[in-house]
Short mmCIF file of C-alpha atoms and ligand atoms in Angstrom, two decimals:
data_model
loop_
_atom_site.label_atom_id
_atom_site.label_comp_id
_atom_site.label_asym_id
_atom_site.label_seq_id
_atom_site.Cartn_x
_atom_site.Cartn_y
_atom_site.Cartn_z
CA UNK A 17 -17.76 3.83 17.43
CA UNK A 18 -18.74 3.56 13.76
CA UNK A 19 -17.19 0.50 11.54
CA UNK A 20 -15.46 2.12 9.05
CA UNK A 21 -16.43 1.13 5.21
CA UNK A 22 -14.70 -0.95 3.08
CA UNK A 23 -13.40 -0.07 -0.73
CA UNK A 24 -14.44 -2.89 -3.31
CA UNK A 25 -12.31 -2.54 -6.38
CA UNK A 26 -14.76 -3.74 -9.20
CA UNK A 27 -14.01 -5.36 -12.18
CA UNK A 28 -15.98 -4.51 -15.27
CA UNK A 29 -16.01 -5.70 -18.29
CA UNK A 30 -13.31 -5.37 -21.17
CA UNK A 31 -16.24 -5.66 -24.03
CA UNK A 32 -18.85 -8.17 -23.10
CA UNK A 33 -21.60 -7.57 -20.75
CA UNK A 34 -21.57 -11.05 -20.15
CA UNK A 35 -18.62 -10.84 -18.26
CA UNK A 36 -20.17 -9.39 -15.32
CA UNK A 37 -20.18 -11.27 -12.49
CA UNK A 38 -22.73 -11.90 -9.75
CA UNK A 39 -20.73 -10.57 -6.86
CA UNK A 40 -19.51 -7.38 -8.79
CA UNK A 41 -23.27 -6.77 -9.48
CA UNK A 42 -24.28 -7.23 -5.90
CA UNK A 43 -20.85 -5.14 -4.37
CA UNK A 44 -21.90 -2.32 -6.70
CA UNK A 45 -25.91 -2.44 -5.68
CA UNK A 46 -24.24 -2.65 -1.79
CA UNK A 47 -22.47 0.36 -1.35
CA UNK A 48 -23.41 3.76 -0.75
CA UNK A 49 -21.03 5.13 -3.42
CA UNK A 50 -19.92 4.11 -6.64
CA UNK A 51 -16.64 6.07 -7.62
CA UNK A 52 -16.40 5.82 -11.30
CA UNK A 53 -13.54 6.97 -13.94
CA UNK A 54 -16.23 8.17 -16.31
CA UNK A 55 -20.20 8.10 -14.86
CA UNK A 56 -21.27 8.47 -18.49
CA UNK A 57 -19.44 5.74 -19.90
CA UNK A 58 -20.11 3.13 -16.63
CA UNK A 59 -23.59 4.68 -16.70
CA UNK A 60 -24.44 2.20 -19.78
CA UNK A 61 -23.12 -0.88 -17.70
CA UNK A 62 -24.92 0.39 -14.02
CA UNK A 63 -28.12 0.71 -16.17
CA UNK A 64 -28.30 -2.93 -17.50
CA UNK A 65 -27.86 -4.39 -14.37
CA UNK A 66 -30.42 -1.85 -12.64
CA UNK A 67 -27.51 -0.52 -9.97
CA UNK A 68 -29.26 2.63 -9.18
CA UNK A 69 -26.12 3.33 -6.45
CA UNK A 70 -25.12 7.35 -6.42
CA UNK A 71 -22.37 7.57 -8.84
CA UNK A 72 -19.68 10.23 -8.53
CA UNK A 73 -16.32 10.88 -10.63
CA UNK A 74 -12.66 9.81 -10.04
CA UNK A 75 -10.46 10.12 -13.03
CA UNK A 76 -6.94 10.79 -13.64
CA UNK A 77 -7.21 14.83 -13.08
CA UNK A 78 -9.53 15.46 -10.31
CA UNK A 79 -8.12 12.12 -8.55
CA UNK A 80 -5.99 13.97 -6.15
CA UNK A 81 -8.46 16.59 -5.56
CA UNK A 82 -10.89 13.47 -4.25
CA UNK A 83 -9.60 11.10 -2.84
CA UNK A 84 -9.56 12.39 0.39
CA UNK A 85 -13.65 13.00 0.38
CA UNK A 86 -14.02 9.45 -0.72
CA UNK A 87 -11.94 8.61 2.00
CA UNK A 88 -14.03 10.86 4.77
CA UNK A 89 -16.82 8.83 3.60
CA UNK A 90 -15.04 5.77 4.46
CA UNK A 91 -13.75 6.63 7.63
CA UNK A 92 -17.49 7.77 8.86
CA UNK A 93 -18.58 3.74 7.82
CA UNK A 94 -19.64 4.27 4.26
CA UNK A 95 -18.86 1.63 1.72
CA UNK A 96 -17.40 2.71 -1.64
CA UNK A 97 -16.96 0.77 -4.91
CA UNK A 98 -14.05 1.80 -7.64
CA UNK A 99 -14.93 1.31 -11.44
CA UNK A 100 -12.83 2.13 -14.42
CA UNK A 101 -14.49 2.15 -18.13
CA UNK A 102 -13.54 -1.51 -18.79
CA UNK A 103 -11.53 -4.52 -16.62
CA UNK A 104 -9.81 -4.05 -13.22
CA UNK A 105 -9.39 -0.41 -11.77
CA UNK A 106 -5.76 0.78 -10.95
CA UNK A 107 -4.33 -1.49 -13.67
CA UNK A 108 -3.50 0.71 -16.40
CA UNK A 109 -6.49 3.04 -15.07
CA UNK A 110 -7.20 5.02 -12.21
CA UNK A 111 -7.48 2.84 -9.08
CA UNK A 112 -3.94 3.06 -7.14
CA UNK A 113 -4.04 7.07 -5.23
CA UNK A 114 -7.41 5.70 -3.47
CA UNK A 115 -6.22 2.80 -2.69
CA UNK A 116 -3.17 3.88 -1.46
CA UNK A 117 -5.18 6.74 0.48
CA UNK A 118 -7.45 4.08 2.23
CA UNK A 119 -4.52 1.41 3.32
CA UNK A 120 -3.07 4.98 4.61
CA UNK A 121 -6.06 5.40 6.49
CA UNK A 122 -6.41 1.97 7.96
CA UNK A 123 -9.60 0.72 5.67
CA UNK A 124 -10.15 -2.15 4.65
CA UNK A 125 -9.20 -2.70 0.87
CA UNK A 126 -11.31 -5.54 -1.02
CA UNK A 127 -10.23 -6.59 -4.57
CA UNK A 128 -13.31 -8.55 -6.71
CA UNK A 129 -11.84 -10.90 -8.96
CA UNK A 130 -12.91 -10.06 -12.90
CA UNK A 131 -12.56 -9.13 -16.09
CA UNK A 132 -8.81 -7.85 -17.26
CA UNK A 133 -7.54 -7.70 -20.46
CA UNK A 134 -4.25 -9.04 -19.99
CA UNK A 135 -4.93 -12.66 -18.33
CA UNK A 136 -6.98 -13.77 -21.14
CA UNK A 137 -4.32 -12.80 -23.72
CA UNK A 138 -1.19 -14.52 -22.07
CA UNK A 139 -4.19 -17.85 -21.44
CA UNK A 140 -4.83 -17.89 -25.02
CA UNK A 141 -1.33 -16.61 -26.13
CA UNK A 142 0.59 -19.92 -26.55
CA UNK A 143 3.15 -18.71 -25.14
CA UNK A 144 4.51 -19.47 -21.94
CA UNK A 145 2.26 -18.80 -19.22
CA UNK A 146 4.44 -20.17 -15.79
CA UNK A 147 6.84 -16.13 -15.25
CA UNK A 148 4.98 -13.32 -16.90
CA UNK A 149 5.56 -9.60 -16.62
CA UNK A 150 3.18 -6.89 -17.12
CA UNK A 151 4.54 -3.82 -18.64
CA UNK A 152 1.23 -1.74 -19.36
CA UNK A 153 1.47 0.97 -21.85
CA UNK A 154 5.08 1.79 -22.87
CA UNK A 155 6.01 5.97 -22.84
CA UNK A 156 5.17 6.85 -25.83
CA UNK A 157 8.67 9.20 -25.75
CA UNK A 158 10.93 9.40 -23.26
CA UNK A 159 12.56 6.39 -22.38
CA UNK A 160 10.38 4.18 -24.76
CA UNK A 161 13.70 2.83 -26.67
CA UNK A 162 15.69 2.29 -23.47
CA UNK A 163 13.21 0.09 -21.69
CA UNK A 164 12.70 -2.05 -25.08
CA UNK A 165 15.86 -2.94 -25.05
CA UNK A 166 15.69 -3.87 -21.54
CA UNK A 167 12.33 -5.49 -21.74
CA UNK A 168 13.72 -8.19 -25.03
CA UNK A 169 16.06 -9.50 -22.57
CA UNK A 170 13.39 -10.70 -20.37
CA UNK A 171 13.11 -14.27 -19.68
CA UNK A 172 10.00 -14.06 -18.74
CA UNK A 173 6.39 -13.54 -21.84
CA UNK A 174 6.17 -9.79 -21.61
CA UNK A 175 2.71 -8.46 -21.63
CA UNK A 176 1.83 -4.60 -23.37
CA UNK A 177 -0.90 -2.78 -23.62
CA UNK A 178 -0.64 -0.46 -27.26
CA UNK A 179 -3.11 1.37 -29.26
CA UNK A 180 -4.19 0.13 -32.61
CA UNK A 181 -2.68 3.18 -34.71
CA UNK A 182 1.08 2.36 -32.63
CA UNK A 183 0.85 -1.26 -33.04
CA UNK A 184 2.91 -1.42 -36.35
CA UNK A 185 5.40 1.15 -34.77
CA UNK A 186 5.67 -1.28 -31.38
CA UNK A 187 6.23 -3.87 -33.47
CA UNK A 188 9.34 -2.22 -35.61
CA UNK A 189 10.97 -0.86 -32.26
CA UNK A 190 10.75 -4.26 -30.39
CA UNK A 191 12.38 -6.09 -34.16
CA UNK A 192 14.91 -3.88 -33.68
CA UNK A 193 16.23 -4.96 -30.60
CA UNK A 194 15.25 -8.67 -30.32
CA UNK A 195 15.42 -9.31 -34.54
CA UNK A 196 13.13 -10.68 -36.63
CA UNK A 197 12.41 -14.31 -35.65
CA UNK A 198 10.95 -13.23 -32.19
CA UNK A 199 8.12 -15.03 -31.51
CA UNK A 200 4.91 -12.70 -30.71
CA UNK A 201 1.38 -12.36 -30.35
CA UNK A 202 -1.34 -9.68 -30.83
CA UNK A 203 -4.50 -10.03 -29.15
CA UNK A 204 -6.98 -8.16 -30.25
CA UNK A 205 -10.80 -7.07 -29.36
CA UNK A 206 -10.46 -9.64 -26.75
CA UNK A 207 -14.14 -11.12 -25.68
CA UNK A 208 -16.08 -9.15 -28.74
CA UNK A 209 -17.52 -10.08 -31.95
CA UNK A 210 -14.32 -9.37 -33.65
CA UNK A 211 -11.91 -11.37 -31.07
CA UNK A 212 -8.57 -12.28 -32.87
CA UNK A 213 -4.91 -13.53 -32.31
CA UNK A 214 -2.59 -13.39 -35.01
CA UNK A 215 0.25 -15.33 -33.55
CA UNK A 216 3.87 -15.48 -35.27
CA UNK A 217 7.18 -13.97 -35.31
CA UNK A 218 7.78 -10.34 -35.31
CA UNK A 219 8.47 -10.38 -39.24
CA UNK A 220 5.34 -12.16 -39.75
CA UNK A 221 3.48 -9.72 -37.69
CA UNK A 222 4.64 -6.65 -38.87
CA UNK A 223 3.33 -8.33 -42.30
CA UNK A 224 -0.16 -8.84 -41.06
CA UNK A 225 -0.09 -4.99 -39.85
CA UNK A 226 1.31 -3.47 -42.74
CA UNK A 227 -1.52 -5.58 -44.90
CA UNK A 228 -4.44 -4.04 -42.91
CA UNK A 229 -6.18 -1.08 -44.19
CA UNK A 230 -6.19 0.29 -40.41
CA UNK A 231 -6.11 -1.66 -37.78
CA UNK A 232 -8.98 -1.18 -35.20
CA UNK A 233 -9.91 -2.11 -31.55
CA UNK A 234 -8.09 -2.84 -28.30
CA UNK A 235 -4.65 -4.99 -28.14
CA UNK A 236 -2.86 -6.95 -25.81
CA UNK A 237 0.72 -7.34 -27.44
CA UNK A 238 2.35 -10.45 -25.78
CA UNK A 239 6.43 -10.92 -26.34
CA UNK A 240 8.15 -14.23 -25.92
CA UNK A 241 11.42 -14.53 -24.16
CA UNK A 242 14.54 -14.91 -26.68
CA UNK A 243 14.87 -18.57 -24.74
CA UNK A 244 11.70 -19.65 -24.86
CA UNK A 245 11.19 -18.03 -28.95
CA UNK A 246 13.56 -20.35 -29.95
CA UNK A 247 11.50 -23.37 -28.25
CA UNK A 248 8.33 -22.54 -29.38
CA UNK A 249 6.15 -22.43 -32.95
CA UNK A 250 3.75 -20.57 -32.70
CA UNK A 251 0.54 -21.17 -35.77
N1 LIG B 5 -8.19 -1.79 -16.71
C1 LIG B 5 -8.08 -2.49 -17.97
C2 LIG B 5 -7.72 -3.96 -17.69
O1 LIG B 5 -7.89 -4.41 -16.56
O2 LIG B 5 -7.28 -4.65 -18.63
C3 LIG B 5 -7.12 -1.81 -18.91
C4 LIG B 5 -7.50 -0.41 -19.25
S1 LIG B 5 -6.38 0.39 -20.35
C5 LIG B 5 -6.89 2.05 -20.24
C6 LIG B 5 -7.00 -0.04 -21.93
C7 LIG B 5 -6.08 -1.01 -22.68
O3 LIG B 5 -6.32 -2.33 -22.24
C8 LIG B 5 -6.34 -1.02 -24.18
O4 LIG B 5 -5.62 -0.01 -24.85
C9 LIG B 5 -5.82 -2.40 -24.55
O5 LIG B 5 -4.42 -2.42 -24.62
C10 LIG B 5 -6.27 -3.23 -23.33
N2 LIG B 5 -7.62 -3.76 -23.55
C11 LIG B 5 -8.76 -3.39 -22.91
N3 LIG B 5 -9.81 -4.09 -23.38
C12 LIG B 5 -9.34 -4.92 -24.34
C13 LIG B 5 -9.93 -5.89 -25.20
N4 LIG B 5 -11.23 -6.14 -25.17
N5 LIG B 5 -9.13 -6.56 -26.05
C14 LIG B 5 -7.80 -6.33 -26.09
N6 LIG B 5 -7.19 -5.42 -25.31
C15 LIG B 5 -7.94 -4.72 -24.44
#
């Protein structure tokens, strides 16, 4: 009977080609399919490294509709790589359906380690690195407010993913809740040309937003604990 194929989960990276590594190159040049959240947008990264691999689609609204061809393909002993426009698939991107569908199926599920966006912040944070928790985007509505005020109380650094135009916005909502003194950080364009941490409490950081023109590029907002706030300067 035919081996069944194995889905590599490929890190890419978050905004420096550099961060490639050798084994994501050679998974990607491997496999007979590479499933990717946008082919234009990984197109620029396969090109550089010369992966001429078939590429085909998976993306938050045709995911359901394919994940059971990928699958198939899996099942007759095809290999199949997952990429997502930048860092890890499934974490804040698509990634989880297809790998849910191939544990379902009995495939083997193989994770590359790589570029993310939010294990660099909390390194470079200074703030406590030891208990962490990953919140991802918040809702930007519904149930945004409630799960603040559950997420101050943490005792663990709390990790969010925002947009540059909601950062200010974030920052007011979380104030209200856990007061000014808060110690935070905002990590921004992490591993470009314009990589930047502006570290301080909430006060201080809703100061450095409201003095930018607009701010611009990708954030990792990091929270410390009330606990560990109080126990920590932050420069
Ligand atoms: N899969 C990605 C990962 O593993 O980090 C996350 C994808 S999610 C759609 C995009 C969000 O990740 C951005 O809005 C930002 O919060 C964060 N992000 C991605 N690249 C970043 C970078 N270079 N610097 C700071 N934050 C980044």
């Amino acid at each position: 009977m035919q081996k069944p194929g194995t889905l590599f989960l490929v890190p890419t990276p978050i905004g420096n080609l550099g961060d490639m590594t050798v084994r994501a190159v050679q998974t990607l040049k491997s496999v007979a399919l590479v499933a990717c959240e946008d082919t234009r947008t990984s197109g620029v990264l396969l090109n550089h490294y010369g992966i001429e691999t078939p590429r085909t689609s998976l993306h938050a609204h045709n995911e359901h509709g394919k994940v059971q061809r990928i699958v198939e393909k899996m099942i007759l002993g095809e290999d199949v790589a997952l990429i997502s426009d930048a860092g890890t698939p499934g974490i804040s991107d698509p990634g989880y359906l297809l790998t849910r569908a191939a544990l379902d199926a009995h495939l083997n599920v193989c994770a590359l380690p790589g570029a993310s966006a939010l294990i660099p912040a909390l390194a470079a944070s200074g703030l406590p690195t030891d208990k962490f928790v990953f919140e991802g985007f918040l809702p930007p509505k519904k149930g945004r407010q409630t799960r603040i005020k559950e997420l101050v109380e943490e005792d663990r650094t709390v990790i969010f993913y925002e947009s540059p135009h909601r950062i200010g916005k974030l920052i007011a909502q979380i104030m209200e809740f856990a007061g000014e003194d808060r110690q935070a950080v905002i990590a921004r364009e992490l591993s470009k040309i314009y990589e930047e941490y502006v570290r301080g409490t909430l006060k201080e950081l809703a100061a450095w937003v409201a003095a930018q023109p607009k701010v611009r590029g990708e954030i990792v907002f990091l929270l410390a604990s009330q606990k560990n706030s109080e126990r920590i300067k932050l420069v």
